[in-house]
Coordinates of C-alpha atoms in Angstrom, one line a residue:
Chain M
X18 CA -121.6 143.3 31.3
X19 CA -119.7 140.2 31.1
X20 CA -116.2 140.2 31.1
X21 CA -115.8 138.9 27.3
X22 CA -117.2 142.1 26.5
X23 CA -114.8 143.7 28.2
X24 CA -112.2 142.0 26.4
X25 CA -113.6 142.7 22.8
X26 CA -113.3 146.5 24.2
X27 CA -109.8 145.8 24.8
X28 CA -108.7 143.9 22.0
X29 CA -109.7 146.7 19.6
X30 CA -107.5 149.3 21.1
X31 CA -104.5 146.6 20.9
X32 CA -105.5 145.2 17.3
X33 CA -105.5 148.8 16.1
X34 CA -101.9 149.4 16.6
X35 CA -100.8 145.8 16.4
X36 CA -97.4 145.6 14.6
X37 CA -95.9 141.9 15.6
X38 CA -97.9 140.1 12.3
X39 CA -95.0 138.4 11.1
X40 CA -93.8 136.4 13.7
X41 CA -93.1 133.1 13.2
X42 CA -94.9 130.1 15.0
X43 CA -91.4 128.2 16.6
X44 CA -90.2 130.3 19.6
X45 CA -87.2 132.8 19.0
X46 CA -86.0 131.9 22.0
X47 CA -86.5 128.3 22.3
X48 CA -88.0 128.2 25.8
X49 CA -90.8 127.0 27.5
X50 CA -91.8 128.9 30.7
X51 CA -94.4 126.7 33.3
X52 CA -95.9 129.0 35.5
X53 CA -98.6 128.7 38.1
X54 CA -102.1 130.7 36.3
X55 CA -102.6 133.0 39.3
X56 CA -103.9 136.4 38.4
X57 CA -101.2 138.4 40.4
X58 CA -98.2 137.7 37.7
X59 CA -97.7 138.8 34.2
X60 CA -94.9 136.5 33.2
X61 CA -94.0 138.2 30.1
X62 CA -93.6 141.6 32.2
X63 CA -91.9 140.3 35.0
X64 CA -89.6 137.5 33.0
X65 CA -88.9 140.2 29.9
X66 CA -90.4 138.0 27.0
X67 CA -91.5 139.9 24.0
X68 CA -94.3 138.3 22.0
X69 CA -92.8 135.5 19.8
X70 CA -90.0 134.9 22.4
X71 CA -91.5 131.7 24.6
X72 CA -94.0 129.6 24.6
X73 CA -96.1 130.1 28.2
X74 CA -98.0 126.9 30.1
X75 CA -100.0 128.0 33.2
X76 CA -102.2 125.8 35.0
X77 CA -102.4 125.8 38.6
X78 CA -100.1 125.5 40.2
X79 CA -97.4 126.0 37.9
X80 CA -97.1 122.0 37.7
X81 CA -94.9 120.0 35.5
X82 CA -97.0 116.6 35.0
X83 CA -99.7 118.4 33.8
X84 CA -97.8 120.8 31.3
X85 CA -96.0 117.0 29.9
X86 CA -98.5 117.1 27.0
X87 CA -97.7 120.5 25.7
X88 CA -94.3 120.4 27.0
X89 CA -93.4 117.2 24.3
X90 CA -95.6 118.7 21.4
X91 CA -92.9 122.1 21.9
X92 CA -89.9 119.8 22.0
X93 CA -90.6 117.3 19.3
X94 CA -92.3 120.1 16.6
X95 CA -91.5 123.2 17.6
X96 CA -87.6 123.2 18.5
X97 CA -87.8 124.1 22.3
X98 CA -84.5 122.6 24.3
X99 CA -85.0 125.0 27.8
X100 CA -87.8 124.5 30.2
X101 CA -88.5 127.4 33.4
X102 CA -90.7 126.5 36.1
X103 CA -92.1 129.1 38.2
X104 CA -94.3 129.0 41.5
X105 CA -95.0 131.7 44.0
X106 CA -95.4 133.0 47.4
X107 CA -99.3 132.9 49.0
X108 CA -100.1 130.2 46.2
X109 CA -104.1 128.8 46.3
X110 CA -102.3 125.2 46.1
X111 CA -101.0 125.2 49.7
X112 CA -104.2 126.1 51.0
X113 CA -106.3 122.9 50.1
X114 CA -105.8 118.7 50.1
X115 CA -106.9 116.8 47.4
X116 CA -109.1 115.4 50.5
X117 CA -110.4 119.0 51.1
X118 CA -111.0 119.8 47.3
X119 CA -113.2 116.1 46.8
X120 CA -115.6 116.7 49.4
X121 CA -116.6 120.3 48.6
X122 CA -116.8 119.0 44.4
X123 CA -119.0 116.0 45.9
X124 CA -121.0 118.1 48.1
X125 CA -121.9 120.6 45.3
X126 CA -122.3 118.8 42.1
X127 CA -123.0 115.6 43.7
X128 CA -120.0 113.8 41.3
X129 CA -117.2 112.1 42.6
X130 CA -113.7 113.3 41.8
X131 CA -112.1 110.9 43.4
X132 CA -109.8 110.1 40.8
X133 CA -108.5 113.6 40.0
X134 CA -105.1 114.5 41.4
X135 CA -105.3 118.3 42.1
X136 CA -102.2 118.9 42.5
X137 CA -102.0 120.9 45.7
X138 CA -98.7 120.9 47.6
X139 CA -97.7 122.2 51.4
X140 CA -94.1 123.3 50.7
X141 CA -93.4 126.0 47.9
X142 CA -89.5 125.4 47.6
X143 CA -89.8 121.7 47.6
X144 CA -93.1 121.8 44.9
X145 CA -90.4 124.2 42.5
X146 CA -87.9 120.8 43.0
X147 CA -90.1 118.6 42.1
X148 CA -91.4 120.2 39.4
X149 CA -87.6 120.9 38.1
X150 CA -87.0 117.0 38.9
X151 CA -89.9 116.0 37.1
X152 CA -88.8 117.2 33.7
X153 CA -85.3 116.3 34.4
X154 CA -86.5 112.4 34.8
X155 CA -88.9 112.2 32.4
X156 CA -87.3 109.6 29.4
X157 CA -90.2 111.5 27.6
X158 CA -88.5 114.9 28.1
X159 CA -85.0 115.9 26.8
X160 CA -82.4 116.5 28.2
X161 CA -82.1 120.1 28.1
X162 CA -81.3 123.2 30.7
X163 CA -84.3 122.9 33.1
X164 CA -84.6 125.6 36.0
X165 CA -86.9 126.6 38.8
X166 CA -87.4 129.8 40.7
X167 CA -90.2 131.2 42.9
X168 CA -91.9 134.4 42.2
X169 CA -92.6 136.8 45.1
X170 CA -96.0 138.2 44.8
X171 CA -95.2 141.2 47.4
X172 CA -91.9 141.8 45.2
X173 CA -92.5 140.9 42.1
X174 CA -88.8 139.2 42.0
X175 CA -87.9 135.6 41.4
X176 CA -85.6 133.7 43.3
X177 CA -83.8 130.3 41.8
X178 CA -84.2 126.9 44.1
X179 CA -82.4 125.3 41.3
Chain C
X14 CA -76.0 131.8 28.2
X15 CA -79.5 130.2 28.8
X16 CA -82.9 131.7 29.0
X17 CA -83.1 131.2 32.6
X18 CA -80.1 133.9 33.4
X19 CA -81.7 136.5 31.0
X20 CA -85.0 136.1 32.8
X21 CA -83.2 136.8 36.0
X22 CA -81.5 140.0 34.2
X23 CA -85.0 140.9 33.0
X24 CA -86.7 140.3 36.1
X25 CA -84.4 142.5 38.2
X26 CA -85.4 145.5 35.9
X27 CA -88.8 144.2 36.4
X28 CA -88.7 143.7 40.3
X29 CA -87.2 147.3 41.1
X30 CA -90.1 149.3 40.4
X31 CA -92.3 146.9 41.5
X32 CA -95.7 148.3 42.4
X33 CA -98.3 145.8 42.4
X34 CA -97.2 143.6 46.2
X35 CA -101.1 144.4 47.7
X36 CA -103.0 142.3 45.4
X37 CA -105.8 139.8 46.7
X38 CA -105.5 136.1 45.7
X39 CA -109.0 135.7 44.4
X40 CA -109.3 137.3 40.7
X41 CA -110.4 141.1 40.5
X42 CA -112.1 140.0 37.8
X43 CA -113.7 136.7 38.3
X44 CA -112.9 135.3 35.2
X45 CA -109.9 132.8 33.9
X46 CA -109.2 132.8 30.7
X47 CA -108.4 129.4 29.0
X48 CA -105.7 130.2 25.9
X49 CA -103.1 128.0 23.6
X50 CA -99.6 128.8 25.2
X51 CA -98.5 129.7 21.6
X52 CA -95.4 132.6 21.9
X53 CA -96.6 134.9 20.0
X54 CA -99.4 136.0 22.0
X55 CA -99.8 138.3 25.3
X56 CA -103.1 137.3 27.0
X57 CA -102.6 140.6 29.4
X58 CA -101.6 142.7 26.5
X59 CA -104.1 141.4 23.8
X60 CA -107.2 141.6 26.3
X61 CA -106.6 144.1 28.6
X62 CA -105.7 142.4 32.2
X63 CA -103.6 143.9 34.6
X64 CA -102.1 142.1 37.2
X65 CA -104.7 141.0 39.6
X66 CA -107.3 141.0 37.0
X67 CA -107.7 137.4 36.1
X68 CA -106.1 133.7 36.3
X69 CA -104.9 132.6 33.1
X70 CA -104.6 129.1 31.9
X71 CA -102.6 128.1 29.1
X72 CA -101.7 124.5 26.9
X73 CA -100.9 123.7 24.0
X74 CA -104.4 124.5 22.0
X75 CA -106.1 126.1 24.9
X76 CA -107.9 123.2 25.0
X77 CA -110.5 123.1 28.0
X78 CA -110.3 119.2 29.1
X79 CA -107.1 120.2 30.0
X80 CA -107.7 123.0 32.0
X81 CA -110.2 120.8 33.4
X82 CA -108.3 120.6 37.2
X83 CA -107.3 124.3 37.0
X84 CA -110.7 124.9 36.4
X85 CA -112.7 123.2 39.2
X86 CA -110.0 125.2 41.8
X87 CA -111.2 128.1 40.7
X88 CA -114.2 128.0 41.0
X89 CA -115.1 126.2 44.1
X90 CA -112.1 128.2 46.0
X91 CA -111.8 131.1 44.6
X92 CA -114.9 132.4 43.3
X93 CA -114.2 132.8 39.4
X94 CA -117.5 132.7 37.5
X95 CA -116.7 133.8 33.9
X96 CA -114.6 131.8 31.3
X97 CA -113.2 132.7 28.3
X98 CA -111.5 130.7 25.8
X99 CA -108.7 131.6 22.9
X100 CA -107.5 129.5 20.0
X101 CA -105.5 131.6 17.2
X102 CA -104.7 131.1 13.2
X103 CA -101.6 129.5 12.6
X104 CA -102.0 127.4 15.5
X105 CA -99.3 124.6 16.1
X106 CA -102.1 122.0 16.8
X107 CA -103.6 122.3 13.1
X108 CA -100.3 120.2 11.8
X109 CA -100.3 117.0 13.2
X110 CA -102.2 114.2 14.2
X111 CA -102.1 112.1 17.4
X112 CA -100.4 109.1 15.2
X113 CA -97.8 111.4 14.0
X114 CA -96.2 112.8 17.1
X115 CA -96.9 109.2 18.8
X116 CA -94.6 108.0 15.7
X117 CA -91.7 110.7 16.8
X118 CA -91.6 110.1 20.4
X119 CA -91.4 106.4 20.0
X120 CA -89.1 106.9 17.8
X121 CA -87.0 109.0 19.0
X122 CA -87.1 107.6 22.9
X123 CA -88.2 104.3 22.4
X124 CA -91.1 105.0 24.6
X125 CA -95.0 104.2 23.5
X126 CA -97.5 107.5 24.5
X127 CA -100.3 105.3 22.8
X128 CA -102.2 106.3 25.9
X129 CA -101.9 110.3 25.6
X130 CA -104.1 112.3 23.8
X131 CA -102.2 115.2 22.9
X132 CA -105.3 116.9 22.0
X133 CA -104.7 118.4 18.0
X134 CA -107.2 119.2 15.8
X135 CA -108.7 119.7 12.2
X136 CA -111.0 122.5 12.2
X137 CA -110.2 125.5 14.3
X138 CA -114.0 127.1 14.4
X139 CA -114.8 123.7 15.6
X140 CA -112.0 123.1 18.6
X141 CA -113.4 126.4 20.1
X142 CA -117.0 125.4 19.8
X143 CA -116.1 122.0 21.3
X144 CA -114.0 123.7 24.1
X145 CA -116.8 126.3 24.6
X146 CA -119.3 123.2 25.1
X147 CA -117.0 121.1 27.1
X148 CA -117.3 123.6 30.0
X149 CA -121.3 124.2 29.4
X150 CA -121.5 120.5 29.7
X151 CA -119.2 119.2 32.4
X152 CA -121.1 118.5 35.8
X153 CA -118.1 119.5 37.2
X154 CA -118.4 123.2 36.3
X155 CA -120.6 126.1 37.2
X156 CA -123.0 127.1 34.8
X157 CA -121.8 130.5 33.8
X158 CA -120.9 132.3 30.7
X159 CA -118.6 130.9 28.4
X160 CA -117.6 132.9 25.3
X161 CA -115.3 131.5 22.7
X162 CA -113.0 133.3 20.2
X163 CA -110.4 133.2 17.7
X164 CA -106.9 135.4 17.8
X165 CA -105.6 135.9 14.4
X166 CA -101.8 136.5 15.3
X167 CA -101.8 138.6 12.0
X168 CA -103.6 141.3 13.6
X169 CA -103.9 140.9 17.1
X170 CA -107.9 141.0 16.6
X171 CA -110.2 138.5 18.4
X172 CA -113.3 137.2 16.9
X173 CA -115.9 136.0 18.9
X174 CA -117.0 132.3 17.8
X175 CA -119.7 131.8 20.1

C-alpha cells in the first residue's frame, strides 16, 4: 500500500465535511510564510493560519533564494506585502556540505551535481539572518515587514532572531 | 499590527500544550509531498499527515523542477521513497504568462528577470502529468512511485491524475 492511497483514504473523510469552498485565491492575510519542509512542523497549527489566511513555501531548509520565484509571483499578482521565515532546531541542513551531498549523488547515479547549491548551512540563527537579509536586499522584493524566527522541534515554540 | 506578532500570539497557544517534542528527523512516512503553496489549502489537514508523517514541499504551482534540490536531500539522506504531487483548480499559475509578470517586474523595479522561469502554465491536467514525469525521468531521483493529483479547493476532494 503506497502512501497515495493512503491519502485518497484521507482526503474522503476531509472532502466530506469540507466547508471553506468559497475562499478566495489572494491571501486574507497578505503573508507569505517560508518555512523549512521537515516533517516534524505543521505550520498552520503551530503559526494559527486558517486555510485562506497565507500563502506557505517549504523547501528545505526553509531558504529564501529559492522561495524568490514564488515569493515575486505573491507580491506582484496576488497582493502579499509581509514575508515570515522560519527554520528549526536538529534541521537535516546542518548535517551535510554541498561537498558531502555531491559525492554521495555522483557515487549513486553516476551524474554530477556539481553545479547545484544545496543550500545546507552550519549555524541555525545566522541561516534565519540571512534568509531575513536576503528578502530585505533583494531590489526584486518589496519593501515590506520581513521577519525570522526559529521553531523548536522539542517545544513546538518559535523564537524571533529578527 | 503585523502578521508576524499574531503568529507569535498564535504560537504561544500552540506551544503550551505541545506534545509532539520526540519525533525522529527522517519521515514516518517516507514520503514528501510536492504541493502549490496556494493559502487555501492544508496539506496535513486535506491528506491526513500528522506531524512527523511526511516532508512537505511547497512553490508556487507545486511544480517539481523546483523541488528538484529538496528532493535529492531527501532521498539520499533521509530515506523518503514515495512522492506525491498536488496542483488545485483555481490555481494562481493558470493567469499569467512568463512575458506578463517579466513585463511587471521590470516595470515596476527597473530590473530584467528575462532569465527566470517563473514556471506558469496552460493546462492544469497537463502541469501534473509533466511534474509527475519530471521526477520518473530525472537521473537524479530514485525510481519510486509517483502519483499525481488535482485538489479542487471547491471541495477539498483530490483526484488522482496519474
Amino acid at each position: 500500500m503506497t502512501a497515495a492511497t493512503e491519502f485518497e483514504t484521507a482526503n474522503s473523510t476531509y472532502s466530506s465535511t469540507f466547508s471553506k469552498g468559497d475562499l478566495a485565491l489572494p491571501p486574507a492575510r497578505k503573508v507569505a510564510v517560508v518555512v523549512c519542509m521537515d516533517a516534524r512542523i505543521d505550520p498552520a497549527a503551530a503559526l494559527g493560519l486558517s486555510e485562506g489566511d497565507a500563502h506557505v513555501i517549504r523547501n528545505a531548509g526553509g531558504r529564501s533564494s529559492d522561495a524568490l520565484r514564488s515569493v515575486i509571483i505573491l507580491q506582484r499578482l496576488l497582493g502579499t506585502k509581509e514575508i515570515v521565515v522560519v527554520h528549526h532546531t536538529d534541521c537535516g541542513m546542518l548535517t551535510f556540505s554541498d561537498t558531502d551531498l555531491r559525492g554521495i549523488v555522483k557515487e549513486q547515479t553516476g551524474h554530477s551535481v556539481d553545479h547545484v547549491a544545496f543550500l545546507p548551512f552550519k549555524d541555525l540563527e545566522e541561516s534565519v539572518r540571512e534568509d531575513v537579509e536576503f528578502f530585505r536586499k533583494s531590489p526584486l522584493v518589496l519593501d515590506v515587514p520581513v521577519t525570522g524566527y526559529i521553531y523548536d522541534v522539542k517545544t513546538g515554540r518559535i523564537d524571533k532572531v529578527e
